XYZ file of C-alpha atoms in Angstrom:
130
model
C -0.916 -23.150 -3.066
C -3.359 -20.897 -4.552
C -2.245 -16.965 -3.967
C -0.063 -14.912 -1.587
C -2.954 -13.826 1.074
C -1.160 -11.459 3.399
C 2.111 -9.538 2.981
C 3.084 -7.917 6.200
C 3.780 -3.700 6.317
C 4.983 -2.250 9.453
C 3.888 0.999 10.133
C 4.406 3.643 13.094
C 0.748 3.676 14.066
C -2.341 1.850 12.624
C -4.812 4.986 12.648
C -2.805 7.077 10.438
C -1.927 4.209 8.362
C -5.491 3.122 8.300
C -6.558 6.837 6.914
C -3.362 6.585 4.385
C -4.553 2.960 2.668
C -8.465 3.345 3.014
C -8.129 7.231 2.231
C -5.902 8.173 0.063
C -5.291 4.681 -2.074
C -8.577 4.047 -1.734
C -8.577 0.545 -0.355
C -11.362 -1.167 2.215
C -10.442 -2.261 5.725
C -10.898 -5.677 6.168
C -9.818 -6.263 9.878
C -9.545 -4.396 12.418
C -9.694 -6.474 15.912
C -7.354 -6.264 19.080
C -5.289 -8.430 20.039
C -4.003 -9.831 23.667
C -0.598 -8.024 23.591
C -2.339 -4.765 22.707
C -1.388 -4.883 19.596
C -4.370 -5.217 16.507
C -5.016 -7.447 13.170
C -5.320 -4.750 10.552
C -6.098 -5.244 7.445
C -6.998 -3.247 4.605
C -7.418 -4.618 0.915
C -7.278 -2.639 -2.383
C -11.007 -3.321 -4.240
C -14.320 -4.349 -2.850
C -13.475 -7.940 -2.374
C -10.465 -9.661 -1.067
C -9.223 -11.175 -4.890
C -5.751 -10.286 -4.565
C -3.195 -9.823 -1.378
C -3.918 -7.791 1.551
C -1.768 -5.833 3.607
C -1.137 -6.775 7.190
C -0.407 -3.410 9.052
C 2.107 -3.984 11.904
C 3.033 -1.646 14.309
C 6.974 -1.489 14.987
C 7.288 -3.076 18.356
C 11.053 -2.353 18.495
C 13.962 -0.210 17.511
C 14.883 -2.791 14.779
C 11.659 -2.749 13.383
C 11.128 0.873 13.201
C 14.425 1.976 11.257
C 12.702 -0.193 9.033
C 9.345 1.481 8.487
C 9.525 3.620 5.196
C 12.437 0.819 3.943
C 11.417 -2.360 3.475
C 12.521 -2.962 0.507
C 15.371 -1.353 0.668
C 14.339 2.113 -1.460
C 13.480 -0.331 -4.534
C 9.830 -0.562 -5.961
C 7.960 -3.240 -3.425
C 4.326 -2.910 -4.032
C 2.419 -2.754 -7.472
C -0.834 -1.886 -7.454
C -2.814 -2.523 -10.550
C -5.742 -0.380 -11.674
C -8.396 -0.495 -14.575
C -8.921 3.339 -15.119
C -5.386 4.853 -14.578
C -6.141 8.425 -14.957
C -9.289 8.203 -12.750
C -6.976 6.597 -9.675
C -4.027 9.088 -10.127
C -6.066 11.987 -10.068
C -7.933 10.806 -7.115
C -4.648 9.695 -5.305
C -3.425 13.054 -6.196
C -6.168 15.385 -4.717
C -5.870 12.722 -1.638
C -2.403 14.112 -1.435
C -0.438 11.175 -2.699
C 3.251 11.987 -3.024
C 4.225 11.041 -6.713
C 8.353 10.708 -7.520
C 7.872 11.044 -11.178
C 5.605 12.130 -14.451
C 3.539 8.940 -15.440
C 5.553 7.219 -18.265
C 3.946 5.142 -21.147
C 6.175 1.435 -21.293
C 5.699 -1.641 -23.752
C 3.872 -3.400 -20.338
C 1.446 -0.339 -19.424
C 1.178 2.990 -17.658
C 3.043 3.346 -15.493
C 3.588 5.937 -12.187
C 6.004 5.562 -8.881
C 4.761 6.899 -5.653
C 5.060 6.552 -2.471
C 3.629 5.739 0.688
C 3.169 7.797 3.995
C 5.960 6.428 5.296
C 8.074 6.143 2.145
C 7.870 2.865 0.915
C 7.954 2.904 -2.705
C 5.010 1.662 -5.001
C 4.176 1.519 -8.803
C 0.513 2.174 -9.817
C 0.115 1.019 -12.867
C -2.210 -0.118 -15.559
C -1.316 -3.205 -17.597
C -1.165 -2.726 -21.281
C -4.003 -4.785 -22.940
């Protein structure tokens, strides 16, 4: 095995989660094709080549699945996204409207911020220490 490709995100509808990733985080869509079922393959990836995991956007096709947008984790931390310049992506994420749950904190591993996405899944953007 050589990397996690693909970790699945189920969202309430791929447009507006589309704008959210590609928008406000910043990341490129990768895939975007329909599918037989009417449902789509949607991809978007953070940076300008796909080097680290994508994020599979999946529409809730159920009850079950959509009392689980905004939760997947279960209101814990599930996504880390890593950054080079961490004041040049916060500010950016913040005029793009990003919700942010706390002040960005300084820890032995790197900078460190928790935010969250349009749905409410929880994410840390941080940049490792060196």
């Amino acid at each position: 095995m050589r990397r996690i490709a693909l970790v699945t995100l189920v969202v309430d509808d791929y447009d507006e989660a589309i704008r959210f990733y590609t928008e406000a985080l910043g990341f490129r869509l990768a895939a975007d094709e329909p599918r037989p079922d009417g449902s789509r393959w949607v991809v978007v990836e953070p940076g300008a080549a796909a080097h680290g995991t994508g994020l599979l956007l999946a529409r809730a096709k159920d009850e079950a699945q959509r009392g689980r947008v905004g939760d997947q984790t279960g209101g814990r931390v599930g996504f880390f996204l890593h950054t080079d310049d961490f004041a040049r992506d916060h500010a950016r994420m913040t005029t793009a409207g990003v919700t942010f749950l706390e002040e960005p904190r300084y820890e032995s591993y790197g900078t460190v911020v928790v935010f969250q996405d349009l749905y409410g899944n929880r994410w840390d953007l941080l940049q490792p220490a060196e």
